[in-house]
Amino acid sequence: MSRVSTGPSEQPTTAHALLKRLREHGVEKVFGVVGREAASILFDEQDGVEFILTRHEFTAGVAADVLARITGRPQACWATLGPGMTNLATGMATSVLDRSPVIAMAAQSESHDIFPNDTHQCLDLVRIAEPVSKYAVELQRPREITDLVDSAVTAAMTEPVGPSFISLPVDLLGSSEGIDIEADHGPALTPAKPITAIQPGWQLAADQAVALVREAANPVFVVGAAAIRAGAVPGIRALAERLNIPVITTYIAKGVLPHDHELNYGAVTGYMDGILSFPALESLFGPADVILTLGYDYAEDLRPSMWERGRAKQTVRVSPTANPVPRIYRPSVDVVTDVLAFVDHLEAGTSEVRPKDRHEITAVRERIAELLADPEQYEDGMRVHQVIDSMNTVMAETAEGSEGTIVSDIGFFRHYGVLFARADQPYGFLTSAGCSSFGYGIPAAIGAQLARPGQPTFLIAGDGGFHSNSADLETIARLGLPIVTVVVNNDTNGLIELYQNIGHHRSHDPAVKFTGVDFVQLAQANGVDGTKATTREELLAALRKGVELGRPYLIEVPVDYEFTAGGFGALKI
């Protein structure tokens, strides 16, 4: 018997119906890698849907994740059966922990030959997907594909947003049985924004929160990405400005207030005291008496222990989901509703409240400015704060208004980006706060550039994470995406070296050190121009050249870290 049980047909197939419904839900791109299911689907069955071939399925998953995050709309990725799906699983884990509405799909063995762990390349795809998805299903009858897509979209767009998964046996994917492409399945009801939980009587809890804010001497907003998804950013900005309330964000909510806004007290990370050699967390949170977490998500890695400093505090949790971590965060007031609805409620309830006397963080800002202005030329390599300051400078020169995106891969340098990188719009700084997988940078930059084609995209990556997924440099080149990449290279997994020193006060080179890679030659081998920069002046010139070229460009920067084991107590859980 032939492996592929379908033959060429002029009749519409499941593949036609699948892509048609995805397009009706607004999906225009499917990222992925195709295998032998190519006998059943070409990805040209539906006008308006573009297949974007990646070198690795992880890249496909993360590119879809970031495109979905920025657009707020479901996006799609694809893998072949067996190992294609296991590769895609890390991309799905990224979107479930970073909260992006992704429709993930994978081919499966023929429906009559699905014997997981016994048939060639056959695994139980649904069971693989279930722990890292909102919804996971395998197609049983071709005529039901439209319904499955609708269910997948609804699940993906329900808070906490995340990926849905559909397993597609290759024979059913190419089948015409029961497929009527002209049948009326009703409109594709894609939610305009995520569906939220709304606790009955939430207004009573919200009134308690209003009373706390009215009486507070020094309230602080802690904002997470769910506030962005809710469309609450303009309301939060207006409320913060009227009441003179500082705004602190998680990694991925940077940009809720513009970079230089006086009320923007920054994004926080547990590494900041160590990086700054300064008690920044105490300065940011110590004087606060009320903390309002707006769209806060524990997965975004801002831990309650970070704000539990200084004076005793009342806390208000405002979230579109019930509290999943009461053992870690048990707020004084818990408001389960749409974040925008709460912000409007708080605005109305504080209309006559005078501006607060917020605490100043001059010392923190001066310490950050001191590091960014660091003029020293180090013989052993640039410092990461110098690199990010250079990227900020050229981004400010290049981006119009509040535009531009700085993307960070995963590593110790990422926490410098959290502290220092410019972000003047929501998702103006992108990283993976929840999953934090090596190799995130290239696919995230692809997704960001496709979402914002007229805006500059800069990527900063370490040598370890970058080279774990560097094959998709060719994808950037093939697509002609004008992404300017900076690889900070110390031939070391620097974050792991830090943890070795925290735990043992020494490092063990075989576990963290690499031999050298010439990343400029690597880039050129993949069709991307590149250069090496060893000083601020060289880096600024290279960044400007990369922007002016209007095509992919890579800059390798030798760096070195100066750290001690002290200052990282906030990392303890």
XYZ file of C-alpha atoms in Angstrom:
573
model
C 0.000 0.000 0.000
C 1.230 3.473 -0.821
C 2.227 5.596 2.144
C 0.044 8.387 0.771
C -3.513 7.251 0.343
C -4.677 10.295 -1.616
C -4.084 11.129 -5.240
C -4.275 14.314 -7.272
C -7.787 15.696 -7.311
C -9.517 18.698 -8.788
C -12.031 18.604 -5.952
C -11.577 20.814 -2.893
C -9.960 18.966 -0.011
C -9.615 19.348 3.718
C -6.521 21.417 3.009
C -8.652 23.921 1.055
C -11.236 24.138 3.835
C -8.551 24.450 6.528
C -6.752 27.349 4.872
C -10.011 29.017 3.888
C -11.234 29.113 7.483
C -7.874 30.278 8.792
C -7.986 33.136 6.279
C -11.509 34.011 7.375
C -10.131 34.335 10.905
C -7.566 36.819 9.632
C -4.564 34.502 9.298
C -2.359 35.611 6.393
C 0.864 33.729 7.155
C 1.670 30.167 8.138
C 5.245 29.629 9.372
C 6.639 26.153 9.202
C 8.443 23.168 7.766
C 6.583 20.717 5.520
C 7.225 16.980 5.286
C 5.613 14.184 3.313
C 2.176 15.716 3.872
C 3.178 17.888 0.908
C 1.335 15.242 -1.130
C -1.843 16.499 0.541
C -1.275 20.242 0.955
C 0.666 22.768 -1.138
C -0.303 25.884 0.851
C -1.457 27.642 -2.300
C -5.007 26.342 -1.941
C -6.252 29.660 -0.533
C -5.576 33.160 -1.841
C -4.274 35.509 0.811
C -2.443 32.852 2.849
C 1.350 32.840 2.522
C 3.503 29.937 3.671
C 6.795 31.091 5.185
C 9.363 28.307 5.178
C 11.696 28.295 8.179
C 14.798 26.225 8.831
C 13.459 24.900 12.128
C 10.000 24.350 13.567
C 10.928 26.238 16.745
C 11.488 29.302 14.575
C 8.048 28.821 13.056
C 6.393 28.651 16.467
C 8.114 31.734 17.894
C 7.639 33.830 14.742
C 3.906 33.075 14.924
C 3.940 33.822 18.661
C 5.445 37.301 18.227
C 3.333 38.186 15.195
C 0.266 37.200 17.227
C 1.437 39.151 20.269
C 1.957 42.399 18.362
C -1.138 42.166 16.155
C -3.399 40.767 18.874
C -4.780 38.321 16.296
C -4.387 34.537 15.912
C -1.415 33.448 13.816
C -0.448 30.011 12.545
C 2.492 27.618 12.411
C 3.002 24.187 10.907
C 5.134 21.088 11.448
C 5.426 17.725 9.837
C 4.682 14.531 11.717
C 6.846 12.980 14.430
C 10.051 14.943 15.028
C 8.594 17.999 13.310
C 5.998 18.170 16.047
C 8.484 17.610 18.868
C 10.574 20.476 17.473
C 7.461 22.660 17.305
C 6.560 21.853 20.902
C 9.109 24.327 22.259
C 7.589 27.037 20.097
C 4.184 26.119 21.513
C 5.621 26.215 25.031
C 6.836 29.731 24.259
C 3.379 30.904 23.231
C 1.640 29.246 26.190
C 4.022 30.804 28.732
C 4.329 34.141 26.914
C 0.582 34.286 26.200
C 0.110 34.551 22.433
C -2.855 33.197 20.431
C -1.214 30.729 18.054
C -2.896 28.055 15.931
C -0.331 25.257 15.751
C -0.823 22.401 13.310
C 1.068 19.233 12.526
C 0.667 16.393 10.077
C 0.013 12.928 11.466
C 0.333 9.431 10.028
C -2.543 8.170 7.886
C -5.692 7.647 9.916
C -5.543 3.877 9.389
C -1.889 3.738 10.467
C -1.851 5.731 13.690
C -0.081 3.462 16.162
C 1.911 5.854 18.364
C 5.449 4.710 19.139
C 5.072 1.776 16.734
C 4.426 3.296 13.290
C 7.351 5.068 11.592
C 7.466 8.723 12.777
C 4.161 8.286 14.591
C 3.783 9.837 18.016
C 0.666 10.720 19.972
C 0.645 14.353 18.879
C -2.396 15.380 20.887
C -0.895 14.084 24.126
C 2.379 15.878 23.319
C 0.474 19.111 22.714
C -1.951 19.002 25.642
C 0.446 20.164 28.389
C 1.528 23.211 26.326
C -1.748 24.236 24.711
C -5.222 25.575 25.444
C -6.896 23.070 23.117
C -5.588 19.980 21.339
C -7.503 17.773 18.929
C -6.960 15.325 16.087
C -9.090 15.510 12.953
C -11.354 12.451 12.659
C -13.722 13.480 9.845
C -12.721 15.909 7.073
C -16.077 17.715 7.107
C -15.410 18.887 10.675
C -12.232 20.854 9.925
C -13.986 24.240 9.910
C -15.487 23.551 13.327
C -12.102 22.523 14.713
C -10.481 25.738 13.466
C -13.258 27.783 15.083
C -12.811 25.954 18.390
C -9.041 26.406 18.188
C -9.348 30.155 17.637
C -11.827 30.596 20.487
C -9.600 28.700 22.917
C -6.470 30.545 21.805
C -8.182 33.918 22.261
C -9.448 33.164 25.793
C -7.366 34.487 28.697
C -4.775 33.445 29.451
C -4.282 33.426 25.690
C -2.101 30.715 24.228
C -1.722 28.107 21.503
C -4.287 25.673 20.181
C -3.253 22.546 18.296
C -4.760 20.489 15.482
C -3.322 17.131 14.411
C -4.019 16.348 10.748
C -3.691 12.775 9.409
C -2.222 13.111 5.936
C -4.907 11.043 4.207
C -7.700 13.097 5.746
C -5.843 16.315 4.940
C -5.928 15.420 1.258
C -9.437 13.997 1.307
C -12.473 15.513 -0.456
C -14.984 13.404 1.456
C -17.702 15.643 2.861
C -15.876 18.813 1.823
C -18.061 21.535 0.336
C -15.962 24.662 0.047
C -19.051 26.758 -0.692
C -21.046 25.560 2.318
C -22.181 28.246 4.731
C -20.474 27.663 8.063
C -21.435 31.087 9.359
C -19.005 33.934 9.929
C -15.603 33.332 11.488
C -16.194 34.898 14.891
C -12.676 35.969 15.811
C -12.757 37.880 19.097
C -11.614 41.476 18.653
C -9.656 41.091 21.891
C -9.198 38.181 24.276
C -12.208 36.695 26.055
C -11.890 37.243 29.800
C -13.231 35.825 32.999
C -15.571 38.251 34.765
C -16.365 37.488 38.374
C -19.984 38.265 39.302
C -20.047 41.378 41.448
C -16.514 42.390 40.457
C -17.561 46.019 40.895
C -17.726 45.505 44.673
C -14.106 44.403 44.754
C -13.244 47.243 42.385
C -14.859 49.704 44.804
C -12.581 48.373 47.542
C -9.631 49.006 45.240
C -10.865 52.533 44.544
C -11.048 53.202 48.283
C -7.453 51.994 48.728
C -6.231 54.286 45.950
C -8.143 57.254 47.307
C -6.575 56.791 50.742
C -3.094 55.784 49.572
C -0.192 58.122 50.116
C 2.047 56.472 47.567
C 0.376 53.961 45.216
C 2.264 52.237 42.383
C 0.935 50.555 39.245
C 2.604 47.258 38.292
C 1.535 46.508 34.725
C 1.646 43.227 32.821
C 0.944 42.262 29.228
C -2.733 41.405 29.822
C -3.315 45.145 30.211
C -1.940 45.650 26.704
C -4.121 42.865 25.315
C -7.147 44.472 26.963
C -6.533 47.784 25.196
C -6.052 49.474 28.571
C -2.774 51.284 27.853
C -4.253 54.726 27.013
C -6.438 54.592 30.121
C -3.523 53.556 32.340
C -1.390 56.381 30.966
C -4.141 58.963 31.519
C -4.879 57.708 35.031
C -1.200 57.605 36.018
C -0.671 61.139 34.740
C -3.761 62.561 36.445
C -2.986 60.927 39.804
C 0.817 61.169 39.513
C 1.220 57.410 40.059
C 4.471 55.667 39.032
C 4.241 52.811 36.526
C 6.474 49.748 36.787
C 6.201 46.938 34.235
C 7.142 43.349 33.633
C 9.731 42.495 30.961
C 7.248 42.320 28.123
C 5.043 45.229 29.145
C 7.831 47.778 28.615
C 6.504 50.672 26.585
C 3.218 51.094 28.456
C 4.676 54.530 29.139
C 7.284 55.984 26.768
C 10.927 55.390 27.652
C 11.589 58.932 28.939
C 8.233 59.558 30.651
C 8.734 60.864 34.203
C 6.241 58.319 35.574
C 7.925 55.400 33.841
C 9.836 53.782 36.697
C 10.995 51.033 34.359
C 10.743 47.301 33.898
C 12.145 45.263 36.739
C 14.189 42.105 36.889
C 15.549 40.104 39.775
C 19.023 40.715 38.383
C 18.826 44.509 38.564
C 20.440 45.066 41.972
C 23.409 42.962 40.899
C 23.750 44.591 37.483
C 23.468 48.114 38.882
C 25.422 47.385 42.085
C 22.667 49.391 43.703
C 19.560 48.580 45.842
C 17.180 49.457 43.003
C 14.267 47.235 44.052
C 14.184 48.857 47.485
C 14.218 52.312 45.858
C 11.410 51.403 43.444
C 9.050 49.603 45.809
C 10.106 50.414 49.380
C 8.104 53.648 49.865
C 4.897 52.334 48.230
C 1.886 51.675 50.439
C -0.495 50.304 47.772
C 0.499 48.139 44.817
C -2.035 47.723 41.994
C -1.087 44.908 39.629
C -2.917 45.582 36.366
C -2.894 42.558 34.069
C -0.117 41.013 36.163
C 0.938 37.473 35.253
C 3.304 35.447 37.431
C 4.748 33.862 34.280
C 6.196 37.252 33.316
C 8.819 36.757 36.062
C 8.129 39.772 38.245
C 7.795 38.055 41.592
C 5.737 39.412 44.483
C 8.836 39.209 46.674
C 10.276 42.054 44.589
C 7.556 44.507 45.620
C 7.315 43.264 49.224
C 10.052 45.641 50.335
C 10.067 48.555 52.697
C 6.840 49.582 54.380
C 3.771 47.358 54.781
C 1.593 47.341 51.662
C -1.922 46.647 50.528
C -2.127 44.910 47.155
C -4.794 44.879 44.471
C -4.772 42.217 41.775
C -6.675 43.102 38.588
C -6.669 40.254 36.095
C -8.813 38.654 33.383
C -8.290 35.253 35.027
C -8.794 33.747 38.459
C -5.658 33.761 40.595
C -3.595 30.652 39.719
C -0.873 31.207 42.358
C -2.514 32.153 45.691
C 0.350 30.508 47.581
C 2.726 33.045 45.989
C 0.471 36.083 45.618
C -2.563 36.540 47.850
C -3.723 40.128 47.262
C -5.622 42.294 49.702
C -8.245 42.815 46.991
C -8.743 40.506 43.982
C -10.647 41.918 40.990
C -11.310 39.369 38.252
C -12.503 41.258 35.209
C -11.419 42.892 31.981
C -8.495 45.197 32.783
C -9.895 48.036 30.681
C -13.226 47.826 32.522
C -11.404 48.144 35.835
C -9.307 51.094 34.648
C -12.488 52.894 33.568
C -14.041 52.087 36.963
C -10.992 53.437 38.791
C -10.977 56.563 36.641
C -14.599 57.304 37.542
C -14.076 56.514 41.215
C -11.077 58.828 41.626
C -12.216 61.763 39.500
C -11.918 64.174 42.434
C -8.755 62.717 43.960
C -5.762 65.057 44.037
C -2.426 63.966 42.514
C -0.310 61.832 44.805
C 3.114 62.812 46.161
C 5.004 59.993 44.488
C 8.424 58.956 45.686
C 11.428 59.918 43.601
C 13.923 57.464 42.136
C 16.606 59.987 41.214
C 19.396 57.798 42.566
C 18.317 54.830 40.424
C 18.090 56.969 37.319
C 21.480 58.513 37.975
C 23.036 55.069 38.359
C 21.476 53.916 35.079
C 22.628 57.083 33.302
C 26.135 56.592 34.693
C 26.345 53.078 33.271
C 24.902 54.021 29.888
C 27.346 56.926 29.544
C 30.335 54.707 30.418
C 33.120 56.101 28.165
C 35.798 53.553 28.976
C 37.338 51.421 26.255
C 37.889 47.986 27.776
C 40.666 45.792 26.433
C 38.767 42.551 27.072
C 35.622 43.632 25.187
C 32.784 46.123 25.373
C 30.301 46.057 28.217
C 26.701 45.173 27.466
C 25.379 48.452 28.852
C 27.549 50.250 26.291
C 26.149 48.076 23.515
C 22.540 48.769 24.485
C 23.203 52.496 24.833
C 24.527 52.473 21.269
C 21.448 50.597 20.048
C 19.206 53.107 21.849
C 21.058 55.988 20.242
C 20.627 54.711 16.701
C 17.046 53.616 17.330
C 16.247 57.168 18.467
C 17.875 58.532 15.318
C 16.054 56.091 13.062
C 12.575 55.423 14.397
C 9.785 57.889 13.783
C 7.779 58.934 16.817
C 7.272 56.004 19.155
C 8.145 53.357 16.575
C 10.893 50.744 16.586
C 11.422 47.354 18.231
C 14.387 46.007 20.153
C 14.289 42.214 20.415
C 16.362 40.265 22.912
C 17.360 36.619 22.810
C 17.928 34.824 26.102
C 21.006 35.193 28.297
C 22.525 37.431 30.956
C 22.593 40.347 28.488
C 18.773 40.099 28.272
C 18.451 41.592 31.745
C 20.504 44.589 30.647
C 17.927 44.974 27.887
C 15.078 44.816 30.402
C 16.709 47.673 32.339
C 18.195 49.804 29.589
C 16.599 49.124 26.186
C 14.473 51.850 24.656
C 10.746 51.064 24.332
C 8.320 53.832 23.376
C 5.358 51.646 22.425
C 3.823 48.479 23.864
C 5.987 45.534 22.801
C 8.696 47.986 21.759
C 11.002 45.646 23.662
C 10.447 41.951 23.062
C 11.791 38.976 24.918
C 10.464 35.677 26.216
C 9.665 36.284 29.874
C 7.761 33.042 30.391
C 9.578 30.304 28.489
C 12.974 31.939 27.883
C 14.345 29.393 25.429
C 17.741 29.839 23.787
C 17.356 30.787 20.142
C 14.281 32.970 20.665
C 15.883 36.048 19.118
C 15.922 35.325 15.383
C 12.309 34.104 15.107
C 11.075 36.872 17.410
C 12.787 39.469 15.230
C 11.210 37.877 12.140
C 7.771 38.126 13.731
C 8.357 41.716 14.854
C 9.569 42.899 11.460
C 6.650 41.257 9.663
C 4.231 42.846 12.135
C 5.866 46.282 11.770
C 7.307 46.337 8.252
C 7.906 50.088 8.160
C 9.727 50.241 11.484
C 13.326 49.400 12.419
C 13.961 46.116 14.221
C 17.147 45.568 16.211
C 18.070 42.179 17.680
C 20.552 41.602 20.471
C 21.671 38.020 21.054
C 24.413 36.228 22.899
C 26.758 33.821 21.161
C 25.234 30.804 22.929
C 21.565 31.401 22.219
C 22.149 32.872 18.783
C 24.147 29.928 17.491
C 21.590 27.462 18.840
C 19.200 28.681 16.138
C 21.438 30.541 13.691
C 20.335 28.494 10.658
C 17.366 30.824 10.271
C 19.699 33.662 9.341
C 19.035 32.271 5.878
C 15.304 32.795 6.423
C 15.905 36.448 7.286
C 18.037 36.799 4.148
C 15.530 34.975 1.928
C 12.699 37.186 3.141
C 14.866 40.288 2.804
C 13.950 41.510 6.288
C 15.957 44.601 7.330
C 16.792 43.266 10.800
C 19.998 44.625 12.353
C 21.457 41.916 14.600
C 24.051 42.489 17.305
C 25.741 39.327 18.607
C 27.462 40.007 21.915
C 30.159 37.361 22.021
C 32.205 36.170 24.974
C 32.367 32.514 23.876
C 30.526 31.660 27.091
C 27.083 30.899 28.433
C 27.413 33.953 30.651
C 24.204 33.570 32.647
C 25.166 30.028 33.631
C 28.624 31.248 34.624
C 26.885 33.773 36.895
C 24.854 31.023 38.560
C 28.001 28.935 39.037
C 29.505 31.866 40.901
C 26.340 32.459 42.933
C 26.261 28.835 44.054
C 29.969 27.989 44.259
C 31.916 31.294 44.114
C 33.770 29.920 41.116
C 33.036 28.665 37.609
C 33.676 25.406 35.780
C 34.701 26.156 32.203
C 33.757 22.825 30.565
C 30.104 23.544 31.402
C 30.030 27.086 29.996
C 32.903 27.822 27.608
C 32.853 27.462 23.816
C 35.552 27.661 21.178
C 35.316 30.729 18.972
C 32.774 31.193 16.173
C 33.262 33.849 13.501
C 29.719 35.186 13.377
C 30.486 37.600 10.556
C 31.536 34.715 8.316
C 28.517 32.737 9.506
C 26.246 35.601 8.510
C 27.886 35.967 5.119
C 27.551 32.228 4.501
C 23.788 32.668 4.983
C 23.504 35.698 2.701
C 23.655 38.393 5.392
C 26.236 41.179 5.345
C 28.173 41.712 8.547
C 31.068 43.283 10.383
C 32.820 43.218 13.745
C 32.812 46.196 16.110
C 35.073 46.499 19.160
C 34.428 50.086 20.277
C 31.434 52.393 20.744
C 32.449 54.366 17.680
C 32.677 51.257 15.513
C 29.374 49.925 16.820
C 27.515 53.203 16.241
C 28.871 53.372 12.689
C 27.905 49.745 12.035
C 24.386 50.185 13.419
C 23.845 53.255 11.243
C 25.151 51.407 8.212
C 22.869 48.463 8.933
C 19.838 50.733 9.051
C 20.849 52.598 5.889
C 21.351 49.360 3.936
C 17.694 48.400 4.381
C 18.523 44.699 4.360
C 19.678 42.128 6.936
C 22.906 43.069 8.685
C 24.878 41.459 11.525
C 27.383 43.026 13.897
C 29.583 40.886 16.121
C 30.710 42.623 19.318
C 33.255 41.007 21.663
C 32.054 41.615 25.240
C 32.951 40.751 28.781
C 30.872 40.790 31.963
C 31.965 42.201 35.285
C 29.935 40.540 37.990
C 30.224 39.286 41.504
C 28.049 36.749 43.247
C 26.499 39.510 45.368
C 23.401 41.545 44.599
C 21.234 38.740 43.253
C 19.214 37.884 46.338
C 15.964 38.765 44.548
C 16.372 35.621 42.427
C 15.552 33.418 45.402
C 12.032 31.979 45.277
